[in-house]
């Protein structure tokens, strides 16, 4: 028993130390953000190209009956000469979105817009396939891409095109905003997560010379950069991340504009949020498998290589978190048997490296974006808890991404829900199962027992971890069951590109 305790605690503390590395890296991102952005001299604004270039706007959609008209209206309102603007509605829909989109396209074409709806009979390649098919017919020198839930501001093109003044700039990405962040606690948490990713991570990586990525929407590409880098490929579920790394490996430079905001609708359904996170997580791991060997064999500087590794493998933290969730309660008893004197010290270090770094990370982000940042940070512990509660679902996606199996592209449904109190549970595209949160419920109960065990064993250092983990699992489990139960009585329409569709 004593030998088992020694081995168990050694493995447990190894997980804690490994997870801490990603927390320490978050401090590094903060350092880069301040050094190259906050403390750096302001950059001068470049001028618009003269003459203005032709631009193609691509709108990849699939079963988006609630938001497709809003999207087309926003794109047609862009401040840019109509004769230089081409709009492609890349519609792979299988429901009445086709009729809605075609009617809107016909209306806008009658008003003088150069807009067309392209519908593929063979929907191979998911979103990447749609973008590639549109590229073959596009006339623009630059291509801006917007997903169905986005509403680009009127000045989008006039704010982004000036940054292509240097011929080696291949892509310009803008920051995502949020149309419905105040709808619920779930949407508020998502908004904080995304703010940190864009403002801090993107800015730090871009300004310090490291690689960062196009986020699939709210960005604009130089056509030559796409074509010279191998085009859109669909061997991963994150075609945007994949192309970004291939293009930067070819020498193309990317630009991130933190002050240009493109608002979008956040998922209000926990099951839709899980679908989105699963796709991003699985795709990131697939891209890591595909690109990291090439990156490390290249002549790139070691700083770029190391940062790319942290960037592409960050999702591995979900596996570590899931494993830690299983081992932490057991360790409460075994640590007394193993006689590891540094257990408490290492756990305190992990607390500083992970939880405290998260708090500082998002506090800086919110302070720099919102005047009322202090009130926005009141629920920070809830943000951390929900992040933990999502780890089981995302850990599964990590494991799936590490296999050679091809998985279906599951899109995130949108309901045009912006105002607090708006109804969405009666709408189509709902997915979920009331039993889907059973594992999270099990973990929540597991941590309730662990909480009382920690008190009885006087393991005070572990109590904050246990409370954070337990609440996160309970909250995610409750929402998963509640939203899943509602979906059982709703009409369901396809959200995936099925294997049959891919072979049509």
PDB file of C-alpha atoms in Angstrom, residues 60-72 91-102 104 148-149 265 411-417 424 426-430 491-495:
ATOM      1  CA  UNK A  60     -20.524  30.140 -45.931  1.00  0.00           C
ATOM      2  CA  UNK A  61     -23.878  28.997 -44.478  1.00  0.00           C
ATOM      3  CA  UNK A  62     -25.593  25.714 -43.677  1.00  0.00           C
ATOM      4  CA  UNK A  63     -29.169  25.675 -42.369  1.00  0.00           C
ATOM      5  CA  UNK A  64     -29.249  29.232 -41.019  1.00  0.00           C
ATOM      6  CA  UNK A  65     -32.912  30.223 -41.423  1.00  0.00           C
ATOM      7  CA  UNK A  66     -32.864  32.583 -38.415  1.00  0.00           C
ATOM      8  CA  UNK A  67     -29.812  34.674 -39.246  1.00  0.00           C
ATOM      9  CA  UNK A  68     -29.134  34.511 -42.991  1.00  0.00           C
ATOM     10  CA  UNK A  69     -31.135  37.645 -43.819  1.00  0.00           C
ATOM     11  CA  UNK A  70     -29.468  39.604 -41.024  1.00  0.00           C
ATOM     12  CA  UNK A  71     -26.066  38.558 -42.355  1.00  0.00           C
ATOM     13  CA  UNK A  72     -26.806  39.563 -45.940  1.00  0.00           C
ATOM     14  CA  UNK A  91     -25.266  27.998 -49.243  1.00  0.00           C
ATOM     15  CA  UNK A  92     -24.987  24.277 -48.512  1.00  0.00           C
ATOM     16  CA  UNK A  93     -28.332  24.203 -46.706  1.00  0.00           C
ATOM     17  CA  UNK A  94     -30.773  21.305 -46.783  1.00  0.00           C
ATOM     18  CA  UNK A  95     -33.805  23.072 -45.289  1.00  0.00           C
ATOM     19  CA  UNK A  96     -35.865  26.178 -46.062  1.00  0.00           C
ATOM     20  CA  UNK A  97     -32.772  28.350 -45.594  1.00  0.00           C
ATOM     21  CA  UNK A  98     -32.266  27.822 -49.320  1.00  0.00           C
ATOM     22  CA  UNK A  99     -35.534  29.570 -50.137  1.00  0.00           C
ATOM     23  CA  UNK A 100     -34.986  32.358 -47.602  1.00  0.00           C
ATOM     24  CA  UNK A 101     -31.444  33.008 -48.833  1.00  0.00           C
ATOM     25  CA  UNK A 102     -32.400  32.956 -52.504  1.00  0.00           C
ATOM     26  CA  UNK A 104     -32.946  37.778 -50.078  1.00  0.00           C
ATOM     27  CA  UNK A 148     -23.753  33.389 -40.404  1.00  0.00           C
ATOM     28  CA  UNK A 149     -23.868  34.769 -36.862  1.00  0.00           C
ATOM     29  CA  UNK A 265     -24.048  36.000 -31.632  1.00  0.00           C
ATOM     30  CA  UNK A 411     -21.896  23.353 -36.992  1.00  0.00           C
ATOM     31  CA  UNK A 412     -22.994  25.608 -34.139  1.00  0.00           C
ATOM     32  CA  UNK A 413     -26.713  26.478 -34.501  1.00  0.00           C
ATOM     33  CA  UNK A 414     -27.738  30.128 -34.293  1.00  0.00           C
ATOM     34  CA  UNK A 415     -31.169  31.408 -33.298  1.00  0.00           C
ATOM     35  CA  UNK A 416     -30.946  35.216 -33.692  1.00  0.00           C
ATOM     36  CA  UNK A 417     -31.221  35.584 -29.925  1.00  0.00           C
ATOM     37  CA  UNK A 424     -35.155  30.203 -28.284  1.00  0.00           C
ATOM     38  CA  UNK A 426     -39.018  26.476 -29.449  1.00  0.00           C
ATOM     39  CA  UNK A 427     -36.733  27.013 -32.418  1.00  0.00           C
ATOM     40  CA  UNK A 428     -35.322  24.480 -34.830  1.00  0.00           C
ATOM     41  CA  UNK A 429     -31.810  23.015 -34.910  1.00  0.00           C
ATOM     42  CA  UNK A 430     -31.961  22.071 -31.231  1.00  0.00           C
ATOM     43  CA  UNK A 491     -38.264  19.761 -34.472  1.00  0.00           C
ATOM     44  CA  UNK A 492     -34.717  18.752 -35.361  1.00  0.00           C
ATOM     45  CA  UNK A 493     -32.993  19.700 -38.601  1.00  0.00           C
ATOM     46  CA  UNK A 494     -29.551  18.568 -39.788  1.00  0.00           C
ATOM     47  CA  UNK A 495     -26.544  20.201 -38.128  1.00  0.00           C
TER      48      UNK A 495
END
